[in-house]
Coordinates of N, CA and C in Angstrom, one line a residue:
Chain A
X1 N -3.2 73.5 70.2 CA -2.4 74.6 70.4 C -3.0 75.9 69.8
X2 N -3.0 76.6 70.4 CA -3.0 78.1 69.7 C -2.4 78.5 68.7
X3 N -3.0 79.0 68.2 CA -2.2 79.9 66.8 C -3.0 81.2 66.3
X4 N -1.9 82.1 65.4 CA -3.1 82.8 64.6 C -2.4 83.2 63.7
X5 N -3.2 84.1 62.5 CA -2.4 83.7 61.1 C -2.9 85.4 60.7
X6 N -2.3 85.6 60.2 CA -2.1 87.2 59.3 C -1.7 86.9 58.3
X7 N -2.8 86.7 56.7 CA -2.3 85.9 55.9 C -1.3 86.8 54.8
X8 N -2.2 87.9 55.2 CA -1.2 89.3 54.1 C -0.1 89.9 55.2
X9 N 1.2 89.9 54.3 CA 2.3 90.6 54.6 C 1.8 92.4 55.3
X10 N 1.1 92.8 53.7 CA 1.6 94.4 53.4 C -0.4 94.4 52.9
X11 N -0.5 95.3 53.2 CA -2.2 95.5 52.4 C -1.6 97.3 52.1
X12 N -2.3 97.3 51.2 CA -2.7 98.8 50.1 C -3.9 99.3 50.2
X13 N -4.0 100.8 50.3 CA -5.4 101.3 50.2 C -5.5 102.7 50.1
X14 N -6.2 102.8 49.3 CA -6.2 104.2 48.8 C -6.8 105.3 50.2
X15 N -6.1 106.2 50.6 CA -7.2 107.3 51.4 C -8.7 107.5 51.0
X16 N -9.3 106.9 52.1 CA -10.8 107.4 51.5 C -11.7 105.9 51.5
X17 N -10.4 105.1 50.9 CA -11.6 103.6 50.7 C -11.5 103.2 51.9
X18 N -12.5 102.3 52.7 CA -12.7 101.0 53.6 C -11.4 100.2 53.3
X19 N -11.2 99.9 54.9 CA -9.7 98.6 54.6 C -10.1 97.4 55.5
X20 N -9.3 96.1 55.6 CA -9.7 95.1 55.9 C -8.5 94.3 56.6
X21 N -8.1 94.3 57.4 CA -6.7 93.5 57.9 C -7.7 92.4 58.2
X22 N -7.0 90.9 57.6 CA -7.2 89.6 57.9 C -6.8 88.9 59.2
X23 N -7.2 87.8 59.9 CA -7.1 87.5 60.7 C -7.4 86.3 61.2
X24 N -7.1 84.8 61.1 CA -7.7 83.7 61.5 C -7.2 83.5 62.8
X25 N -8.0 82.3 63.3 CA -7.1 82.2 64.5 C -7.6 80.5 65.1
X26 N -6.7 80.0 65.6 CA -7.1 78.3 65.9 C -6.6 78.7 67.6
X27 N -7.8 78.1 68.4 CA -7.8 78.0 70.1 C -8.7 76.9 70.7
X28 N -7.9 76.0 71.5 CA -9.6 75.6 71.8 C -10.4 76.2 73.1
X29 N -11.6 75.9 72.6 CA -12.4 76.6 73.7 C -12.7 78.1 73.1
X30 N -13.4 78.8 73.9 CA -14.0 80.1 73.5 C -12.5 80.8 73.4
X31 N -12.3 82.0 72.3 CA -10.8 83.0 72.3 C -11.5 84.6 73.1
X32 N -10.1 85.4 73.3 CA -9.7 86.3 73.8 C -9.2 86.5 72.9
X33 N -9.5 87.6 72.0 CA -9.1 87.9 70.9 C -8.8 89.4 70.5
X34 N -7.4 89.8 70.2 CA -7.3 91.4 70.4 C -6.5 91.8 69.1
X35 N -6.7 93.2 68.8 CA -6.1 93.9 67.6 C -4.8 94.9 68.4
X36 N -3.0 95.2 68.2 CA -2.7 95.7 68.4 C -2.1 97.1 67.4
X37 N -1.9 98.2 67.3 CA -0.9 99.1 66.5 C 0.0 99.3 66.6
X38 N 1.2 99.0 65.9 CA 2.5 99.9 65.8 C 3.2 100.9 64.8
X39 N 3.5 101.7 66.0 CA 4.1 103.1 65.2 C 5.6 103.0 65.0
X40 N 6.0 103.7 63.6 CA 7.9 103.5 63.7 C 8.4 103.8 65.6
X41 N 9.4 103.0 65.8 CA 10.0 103.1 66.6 C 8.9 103.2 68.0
X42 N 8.3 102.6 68.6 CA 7.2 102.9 69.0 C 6.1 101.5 69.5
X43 N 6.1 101.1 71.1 CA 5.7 99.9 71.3 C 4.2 99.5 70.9
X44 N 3.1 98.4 71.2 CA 1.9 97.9 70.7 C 0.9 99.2 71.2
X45 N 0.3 99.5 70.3 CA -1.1 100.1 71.2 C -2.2 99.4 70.9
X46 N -2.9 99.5 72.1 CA -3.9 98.2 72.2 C -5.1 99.0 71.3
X47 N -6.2 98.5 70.3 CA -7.2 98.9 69.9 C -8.7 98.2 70.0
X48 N -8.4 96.8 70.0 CA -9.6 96.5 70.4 C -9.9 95.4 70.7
X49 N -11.1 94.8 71.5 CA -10.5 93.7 71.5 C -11.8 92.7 71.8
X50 N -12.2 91.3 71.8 CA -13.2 90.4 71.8 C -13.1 89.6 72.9
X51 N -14.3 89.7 73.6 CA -14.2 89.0 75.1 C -15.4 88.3 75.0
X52 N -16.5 88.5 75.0 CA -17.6 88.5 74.3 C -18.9 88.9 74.2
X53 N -20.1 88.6 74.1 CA -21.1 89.4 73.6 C -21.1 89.7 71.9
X54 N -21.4 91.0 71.6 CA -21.4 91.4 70.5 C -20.7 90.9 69.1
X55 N -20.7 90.5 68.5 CA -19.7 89.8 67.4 C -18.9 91.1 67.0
X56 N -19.4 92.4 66.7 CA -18.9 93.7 66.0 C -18.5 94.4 67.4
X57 N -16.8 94.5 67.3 CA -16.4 95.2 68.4 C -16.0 96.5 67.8
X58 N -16.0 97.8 68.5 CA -15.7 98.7 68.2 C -14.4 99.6 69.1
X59 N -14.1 99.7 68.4 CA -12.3 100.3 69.5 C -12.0 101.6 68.7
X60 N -10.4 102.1 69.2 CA -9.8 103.4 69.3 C -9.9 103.8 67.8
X61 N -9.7 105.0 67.3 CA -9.1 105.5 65.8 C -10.7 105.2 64.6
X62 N -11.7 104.7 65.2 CA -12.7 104.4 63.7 C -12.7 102.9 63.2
X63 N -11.7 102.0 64.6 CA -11.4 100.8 63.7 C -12.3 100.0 64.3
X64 N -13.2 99.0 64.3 CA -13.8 97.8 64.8 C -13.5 96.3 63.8
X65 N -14.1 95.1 64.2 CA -13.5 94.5 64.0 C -15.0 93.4 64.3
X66 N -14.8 92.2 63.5 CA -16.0 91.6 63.3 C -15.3 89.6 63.8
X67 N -16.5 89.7 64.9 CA -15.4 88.1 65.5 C -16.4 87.3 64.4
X68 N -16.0 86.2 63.9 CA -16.6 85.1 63.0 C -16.2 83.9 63.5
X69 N -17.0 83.8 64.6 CA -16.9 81.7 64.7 C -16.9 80.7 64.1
X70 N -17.8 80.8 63.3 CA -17.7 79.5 61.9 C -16.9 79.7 61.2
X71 N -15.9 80.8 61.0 CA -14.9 81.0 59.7 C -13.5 81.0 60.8
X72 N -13.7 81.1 62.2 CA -12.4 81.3 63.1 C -11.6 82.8 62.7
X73 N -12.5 84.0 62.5 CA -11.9 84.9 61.6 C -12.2 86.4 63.0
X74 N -11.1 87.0 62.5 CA -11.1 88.1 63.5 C -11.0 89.4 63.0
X75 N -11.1 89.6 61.8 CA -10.8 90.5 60.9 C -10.9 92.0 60.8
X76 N -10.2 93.2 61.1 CA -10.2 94.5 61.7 C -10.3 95.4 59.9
X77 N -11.4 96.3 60.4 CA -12.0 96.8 59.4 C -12.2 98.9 59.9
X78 N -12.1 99.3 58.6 CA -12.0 100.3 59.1 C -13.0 101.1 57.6
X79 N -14.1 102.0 58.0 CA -14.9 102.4 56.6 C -14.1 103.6 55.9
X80 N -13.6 104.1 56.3 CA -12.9 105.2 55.6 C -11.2 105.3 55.7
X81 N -10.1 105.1 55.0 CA -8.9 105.0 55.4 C -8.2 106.3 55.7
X82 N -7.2 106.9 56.6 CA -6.9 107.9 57.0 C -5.0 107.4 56.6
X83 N -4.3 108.2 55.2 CA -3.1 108.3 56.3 C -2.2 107.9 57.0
X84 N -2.7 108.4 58.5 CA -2.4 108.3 59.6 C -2.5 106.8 60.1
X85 N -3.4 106.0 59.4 CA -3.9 104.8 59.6 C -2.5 104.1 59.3
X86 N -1.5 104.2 58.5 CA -0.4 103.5 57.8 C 0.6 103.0 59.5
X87 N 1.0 101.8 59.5 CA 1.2 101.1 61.0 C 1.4 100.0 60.2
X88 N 1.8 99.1 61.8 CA 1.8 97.7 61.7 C 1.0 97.5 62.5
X89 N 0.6 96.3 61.8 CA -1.2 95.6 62.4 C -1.0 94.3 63.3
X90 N -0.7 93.9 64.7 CA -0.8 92.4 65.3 C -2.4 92.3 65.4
X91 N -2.8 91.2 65.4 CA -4.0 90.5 65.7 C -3.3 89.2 66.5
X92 N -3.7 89.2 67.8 CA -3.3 88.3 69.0 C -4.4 87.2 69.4
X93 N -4.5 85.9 70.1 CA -5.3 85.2 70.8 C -4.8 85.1 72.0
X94 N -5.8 84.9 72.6 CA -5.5 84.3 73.7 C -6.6 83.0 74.7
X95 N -6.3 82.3 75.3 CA -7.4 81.0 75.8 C -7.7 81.4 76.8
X96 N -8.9 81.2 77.5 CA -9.6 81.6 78.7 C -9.0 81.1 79.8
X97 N -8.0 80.1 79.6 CA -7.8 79.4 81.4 C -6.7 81.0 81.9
X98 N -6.7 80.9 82.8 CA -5.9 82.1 83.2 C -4.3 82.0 82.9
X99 N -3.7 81.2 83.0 CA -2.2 80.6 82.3 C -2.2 80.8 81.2
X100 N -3.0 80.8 80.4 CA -2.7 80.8 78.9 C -2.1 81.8 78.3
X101 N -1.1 81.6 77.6 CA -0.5 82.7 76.9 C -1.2 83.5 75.7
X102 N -0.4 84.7 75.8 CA -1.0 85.4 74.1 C -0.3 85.2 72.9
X103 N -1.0 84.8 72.0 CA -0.1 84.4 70.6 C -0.2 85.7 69.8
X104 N 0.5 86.5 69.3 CA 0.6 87.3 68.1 C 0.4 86.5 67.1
X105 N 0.4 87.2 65.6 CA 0.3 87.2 64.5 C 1.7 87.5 64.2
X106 N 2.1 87.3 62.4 CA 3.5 88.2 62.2 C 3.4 89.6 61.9
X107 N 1.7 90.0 62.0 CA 2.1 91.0 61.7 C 1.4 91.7 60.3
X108 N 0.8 93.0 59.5 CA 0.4 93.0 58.6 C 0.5 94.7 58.5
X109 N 1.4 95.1 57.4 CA 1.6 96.1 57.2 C 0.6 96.9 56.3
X110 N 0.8 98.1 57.1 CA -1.1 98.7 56.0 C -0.2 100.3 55.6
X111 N -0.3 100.2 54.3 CA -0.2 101.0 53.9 C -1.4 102.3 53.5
X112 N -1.5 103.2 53.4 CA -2.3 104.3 52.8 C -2.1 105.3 51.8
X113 N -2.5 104.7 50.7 CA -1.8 105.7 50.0 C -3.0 107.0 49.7
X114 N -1.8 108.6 49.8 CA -2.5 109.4 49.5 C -3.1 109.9 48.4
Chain B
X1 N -1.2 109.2 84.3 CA -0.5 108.1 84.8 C 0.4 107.6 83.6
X2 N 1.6 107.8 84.5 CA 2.6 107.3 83.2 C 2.6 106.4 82.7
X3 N 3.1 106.1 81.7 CA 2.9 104.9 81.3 C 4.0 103.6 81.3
X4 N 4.2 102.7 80.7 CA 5.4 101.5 80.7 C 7.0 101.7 80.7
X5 N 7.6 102.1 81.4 CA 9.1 102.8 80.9 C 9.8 101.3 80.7
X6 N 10.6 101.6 79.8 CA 11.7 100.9 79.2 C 13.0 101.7 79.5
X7 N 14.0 100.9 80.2 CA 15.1 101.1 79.9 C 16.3 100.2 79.7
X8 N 17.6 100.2 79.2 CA 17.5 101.4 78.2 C 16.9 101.5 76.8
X9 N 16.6 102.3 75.9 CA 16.2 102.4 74.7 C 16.7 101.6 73.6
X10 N 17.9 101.6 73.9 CA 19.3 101.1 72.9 C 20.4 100.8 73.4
X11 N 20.4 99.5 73.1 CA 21.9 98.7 73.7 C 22.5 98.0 72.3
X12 N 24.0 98.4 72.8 CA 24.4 97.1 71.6 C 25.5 96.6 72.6
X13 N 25.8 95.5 72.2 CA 26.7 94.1 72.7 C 27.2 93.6 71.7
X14 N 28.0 92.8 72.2 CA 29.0 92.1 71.1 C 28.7 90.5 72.1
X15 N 28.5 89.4 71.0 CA 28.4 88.0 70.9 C 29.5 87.4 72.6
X16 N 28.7 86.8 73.0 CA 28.8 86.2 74.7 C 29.2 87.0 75.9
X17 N 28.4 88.4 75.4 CA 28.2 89.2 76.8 C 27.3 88.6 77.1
X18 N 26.6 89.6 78.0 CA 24.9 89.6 79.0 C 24.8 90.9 79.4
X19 N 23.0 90.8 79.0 CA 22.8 92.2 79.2 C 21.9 92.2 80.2
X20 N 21.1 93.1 81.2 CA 19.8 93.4 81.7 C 18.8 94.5 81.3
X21 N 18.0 94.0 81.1 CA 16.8 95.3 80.6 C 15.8 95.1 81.7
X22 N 15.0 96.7 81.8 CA 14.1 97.0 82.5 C 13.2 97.6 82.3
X23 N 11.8 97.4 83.1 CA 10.8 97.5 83.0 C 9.9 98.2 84.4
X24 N 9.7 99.2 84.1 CA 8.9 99.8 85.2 C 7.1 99.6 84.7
X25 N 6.3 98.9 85.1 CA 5.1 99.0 85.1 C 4.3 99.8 85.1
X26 N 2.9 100.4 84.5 CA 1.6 101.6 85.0 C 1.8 101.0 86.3
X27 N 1.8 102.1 87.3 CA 1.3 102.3 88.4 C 0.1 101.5 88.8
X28 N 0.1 100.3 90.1 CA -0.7 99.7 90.0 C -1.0 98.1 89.3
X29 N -0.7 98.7 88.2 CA -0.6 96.8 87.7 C 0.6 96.0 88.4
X30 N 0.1 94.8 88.3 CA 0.6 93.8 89.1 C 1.8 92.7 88.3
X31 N 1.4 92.6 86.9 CA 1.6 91.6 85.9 C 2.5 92.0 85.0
X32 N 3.7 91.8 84.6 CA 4.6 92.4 83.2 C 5.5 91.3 82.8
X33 N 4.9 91.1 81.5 CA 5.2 90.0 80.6 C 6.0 90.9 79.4
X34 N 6.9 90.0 78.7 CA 8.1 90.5 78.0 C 7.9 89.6 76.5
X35 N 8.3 90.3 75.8 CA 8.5 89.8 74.1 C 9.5 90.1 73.4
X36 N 9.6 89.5 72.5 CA 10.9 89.4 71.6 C 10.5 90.1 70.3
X37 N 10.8 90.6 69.6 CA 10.4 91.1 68.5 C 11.0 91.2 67.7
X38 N 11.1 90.6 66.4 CA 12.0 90.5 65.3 C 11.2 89.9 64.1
X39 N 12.0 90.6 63.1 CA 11.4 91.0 61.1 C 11.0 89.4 61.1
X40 N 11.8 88.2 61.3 CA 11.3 87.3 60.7 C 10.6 86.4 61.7
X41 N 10.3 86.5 63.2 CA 9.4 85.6 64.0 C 8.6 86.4 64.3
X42 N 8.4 87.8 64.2 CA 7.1 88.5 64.9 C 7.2 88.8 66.1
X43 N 6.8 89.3 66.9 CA 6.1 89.2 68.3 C 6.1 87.5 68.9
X44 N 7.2 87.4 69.9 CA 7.2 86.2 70.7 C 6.9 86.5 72.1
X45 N 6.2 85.8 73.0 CA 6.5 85.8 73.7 C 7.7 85.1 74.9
X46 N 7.8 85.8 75.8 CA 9.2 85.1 76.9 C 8.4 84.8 78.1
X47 N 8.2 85.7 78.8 CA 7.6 84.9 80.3 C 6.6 85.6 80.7
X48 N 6.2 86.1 81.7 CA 5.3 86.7 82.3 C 5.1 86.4 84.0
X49 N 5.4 88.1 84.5 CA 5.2 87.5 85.9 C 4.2 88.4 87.1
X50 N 4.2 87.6 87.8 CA 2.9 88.6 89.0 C 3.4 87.4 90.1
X51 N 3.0 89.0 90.7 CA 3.5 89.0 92.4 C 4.9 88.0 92.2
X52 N 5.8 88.8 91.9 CA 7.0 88.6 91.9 C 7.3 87.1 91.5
X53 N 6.2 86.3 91.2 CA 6.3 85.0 90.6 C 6.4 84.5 89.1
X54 N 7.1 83.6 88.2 CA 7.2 83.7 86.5 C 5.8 82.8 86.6
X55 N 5.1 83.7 86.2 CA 3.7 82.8 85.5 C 3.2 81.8 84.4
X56 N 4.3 82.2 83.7 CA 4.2 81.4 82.3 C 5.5 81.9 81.4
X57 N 5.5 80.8 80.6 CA 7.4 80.7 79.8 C 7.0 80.8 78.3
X58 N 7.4 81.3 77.2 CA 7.8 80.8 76.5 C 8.3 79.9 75.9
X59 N 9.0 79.7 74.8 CA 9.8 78.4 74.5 C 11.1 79.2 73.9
X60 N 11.7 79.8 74.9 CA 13.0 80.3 74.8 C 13.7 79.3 75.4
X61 N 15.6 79.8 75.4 CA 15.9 79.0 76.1 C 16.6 79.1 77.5
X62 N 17.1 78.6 78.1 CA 17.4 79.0 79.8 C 18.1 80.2 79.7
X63 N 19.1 81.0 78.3 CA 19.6 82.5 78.4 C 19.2 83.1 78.9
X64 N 17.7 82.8 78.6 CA 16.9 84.3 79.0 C 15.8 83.8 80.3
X65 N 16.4 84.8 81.2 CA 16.1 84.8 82.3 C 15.0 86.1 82.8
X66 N 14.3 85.7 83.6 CA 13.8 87.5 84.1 C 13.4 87.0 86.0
X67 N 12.7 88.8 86.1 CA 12.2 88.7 87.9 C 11.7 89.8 88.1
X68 N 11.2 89.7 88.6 CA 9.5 91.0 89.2 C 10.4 91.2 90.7
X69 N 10.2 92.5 91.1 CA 10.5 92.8 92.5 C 9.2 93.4 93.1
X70 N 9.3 93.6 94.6 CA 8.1 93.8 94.8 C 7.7 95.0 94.7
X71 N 8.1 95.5 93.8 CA 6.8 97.4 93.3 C 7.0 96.8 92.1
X72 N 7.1 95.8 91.6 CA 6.2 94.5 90.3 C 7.2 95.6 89.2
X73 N 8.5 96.1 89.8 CA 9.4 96.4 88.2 C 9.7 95.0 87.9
X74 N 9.7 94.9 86.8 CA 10.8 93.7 86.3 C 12.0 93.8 85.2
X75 N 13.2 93.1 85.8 CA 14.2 93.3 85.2 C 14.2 91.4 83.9
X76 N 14.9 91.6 82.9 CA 14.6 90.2 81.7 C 16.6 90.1 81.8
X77 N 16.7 89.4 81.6 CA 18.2 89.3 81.3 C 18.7 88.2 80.2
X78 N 19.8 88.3 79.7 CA 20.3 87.3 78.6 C 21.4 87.0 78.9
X79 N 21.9 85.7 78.8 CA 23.1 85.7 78.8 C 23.8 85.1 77.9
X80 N 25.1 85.2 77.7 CA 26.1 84.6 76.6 C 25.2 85.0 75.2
X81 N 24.4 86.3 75.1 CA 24.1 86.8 74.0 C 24.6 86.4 72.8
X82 N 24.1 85.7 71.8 CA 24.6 85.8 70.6 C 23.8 86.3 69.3
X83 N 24.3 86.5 68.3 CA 23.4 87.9 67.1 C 21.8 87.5 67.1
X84 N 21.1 86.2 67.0 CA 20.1 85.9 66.9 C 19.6 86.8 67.6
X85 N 19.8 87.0 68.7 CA 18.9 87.8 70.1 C 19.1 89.4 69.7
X86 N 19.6 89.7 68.6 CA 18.9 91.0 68.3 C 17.5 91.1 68.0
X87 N 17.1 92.4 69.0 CA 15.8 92.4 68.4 C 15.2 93.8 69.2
X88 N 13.6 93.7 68.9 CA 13.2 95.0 70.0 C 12.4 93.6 71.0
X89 N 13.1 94.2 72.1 CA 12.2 93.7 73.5 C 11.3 94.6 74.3
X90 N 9.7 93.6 73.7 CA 9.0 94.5 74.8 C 8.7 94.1 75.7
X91 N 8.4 94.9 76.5 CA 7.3 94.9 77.9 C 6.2 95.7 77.9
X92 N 5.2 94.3 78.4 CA 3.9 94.7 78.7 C 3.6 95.0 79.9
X93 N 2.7 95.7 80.8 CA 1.7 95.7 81.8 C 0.8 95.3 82.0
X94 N -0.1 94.7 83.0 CA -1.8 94.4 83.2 C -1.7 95.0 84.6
X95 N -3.1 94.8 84.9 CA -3.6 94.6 86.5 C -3.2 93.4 87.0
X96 N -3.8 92.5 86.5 CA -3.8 91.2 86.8 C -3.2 89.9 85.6
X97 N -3.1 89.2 86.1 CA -3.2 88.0 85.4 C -4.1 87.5 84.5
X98 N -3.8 86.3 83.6 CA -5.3 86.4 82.6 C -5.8 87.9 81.4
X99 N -7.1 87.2 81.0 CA -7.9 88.2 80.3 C -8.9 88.1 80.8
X100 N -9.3 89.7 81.5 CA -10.7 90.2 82.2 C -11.1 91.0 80.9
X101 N -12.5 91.5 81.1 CA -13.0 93.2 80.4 C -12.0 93.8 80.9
X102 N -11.7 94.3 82.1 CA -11.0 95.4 82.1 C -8.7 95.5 82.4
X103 N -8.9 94.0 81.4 CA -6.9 93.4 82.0 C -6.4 93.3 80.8
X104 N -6.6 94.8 80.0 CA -5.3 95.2 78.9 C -4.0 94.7 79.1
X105 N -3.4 95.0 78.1 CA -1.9 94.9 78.2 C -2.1 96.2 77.6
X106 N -0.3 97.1 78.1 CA -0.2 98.2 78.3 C 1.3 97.8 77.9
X107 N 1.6 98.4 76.7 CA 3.0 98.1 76.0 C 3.9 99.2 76.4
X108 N 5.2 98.9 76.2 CA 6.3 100.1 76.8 C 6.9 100.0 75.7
X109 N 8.0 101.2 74.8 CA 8.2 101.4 73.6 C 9.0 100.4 73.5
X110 N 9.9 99.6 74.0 CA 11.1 98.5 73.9 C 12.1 99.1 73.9
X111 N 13.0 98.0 74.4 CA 14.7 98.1 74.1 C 14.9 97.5 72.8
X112 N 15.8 98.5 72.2 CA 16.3 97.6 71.1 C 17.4 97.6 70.9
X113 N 18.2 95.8 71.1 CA 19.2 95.4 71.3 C 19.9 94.7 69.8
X114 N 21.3 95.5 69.8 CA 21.8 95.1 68.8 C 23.4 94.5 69.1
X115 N 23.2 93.2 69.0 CA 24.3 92.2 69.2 C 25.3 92.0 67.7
X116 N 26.5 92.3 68.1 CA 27.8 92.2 67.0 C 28.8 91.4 67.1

């Protein structure tokens, strides 16, 4: 079965430092792997996402995100924190057969502090 | 091109009504799948459908019903509502079915339904 795991609730970070939203994820077969945003009151916006090729995907806002097969890790990374960056973080899977559903995360709140 | 409309924004009910929510798709996509959203389960999914067909289910239970018409709006319904089913419900868009390079999901702000 699918799953995926957002181990941190809430992450902290100072404006200015690199941040790191975590990300595991269990699928079998190759994943479809995606990062979404949310703003108060305000539905997913899609940021980036792993289909394949490249291991280092690069998406919207400065953020990319590094796929890890041996570690099963999807982890969305950002070098300089903005702010603006302060959201809620999903990290989703999904399985290649075309039926397959998308699994969310619970979710991982990123703070910025100024 | 506009984007996912939700309506309405904000509903509240009281315990063993039924409500319907709706979903107008981007222009063009074919596919709009629905989610449940709430503080302690996260992001669930409900169904998902194309060409006016349910493609895939959740593990909800027979209350919640949905249907694609053919300009691919789709309306989700509940019935005999009770408090659990507060939540924000979204809707998504695609082109298609599956995950292509280019078969985003395209989120619409949600309804958020508050049962009393």
């Amino acid at each position: 079965a699918q799953s995926v795991a957002q181990p941190e609730d809430q992450v902290n970070v100072a404006e200015g430092n690199p941040l790191t939203v975590k990300c595991t994820y269990s699928v079998s077969g190759n994943p479809y792997l995606f990062w979404y945003v949310q703003y108060p009151n305000r539905g997913l916006q899609f940021l980036l996402k792993y289909i394949t090729g490249d291991n280092l995907v690069k998406g919207s806002y400065g953020f990319e995100a590094e796929f890890n097969k041996s570690q099963t890790s999807f982890h969305l990374k950002k070098p300089s924190a903005l702010v603006s960056d302060s959201a809620l973080y999903f990290c989703a899977v999904r399985g290649m057969n075309r039926d397959d559903k998308i699994i969310f995360g619970k979710g991982t709140r990123l703070h910025i502090l100024p | 091109k506009a984007g996912v409309t939700q309506t309405p924004r904000y509903l509240i009910k009281t315990r063993g009504q039924q409500v319907t929510l709706s979903c107008s798709p981007i222009s063009g996509h074919r596919s709009v799948s629905w989610y449940q959203q709430t503080p302690g389960q996260g992001l669930q999914f409900l169904f998902e459908y194309f060409s006016e067909t349910q493609r895939n289910k959740g593990n909800f239970p027979g209350r919640f019903s949905g249907r694609q018409f053919s300009n691919s709006r789709s309306e989700m319904n509940v019935s005999t509502l009770e408090l659990g089913d507060s939540a924000l419900y979204l809707c998504a868009s695609s082109l298609s079915l599956g995950t292509g390079a280019y078969n985003e999901q395209f989120f619409g702000p949600g309804t958020r339904l508050t049962v009393l």
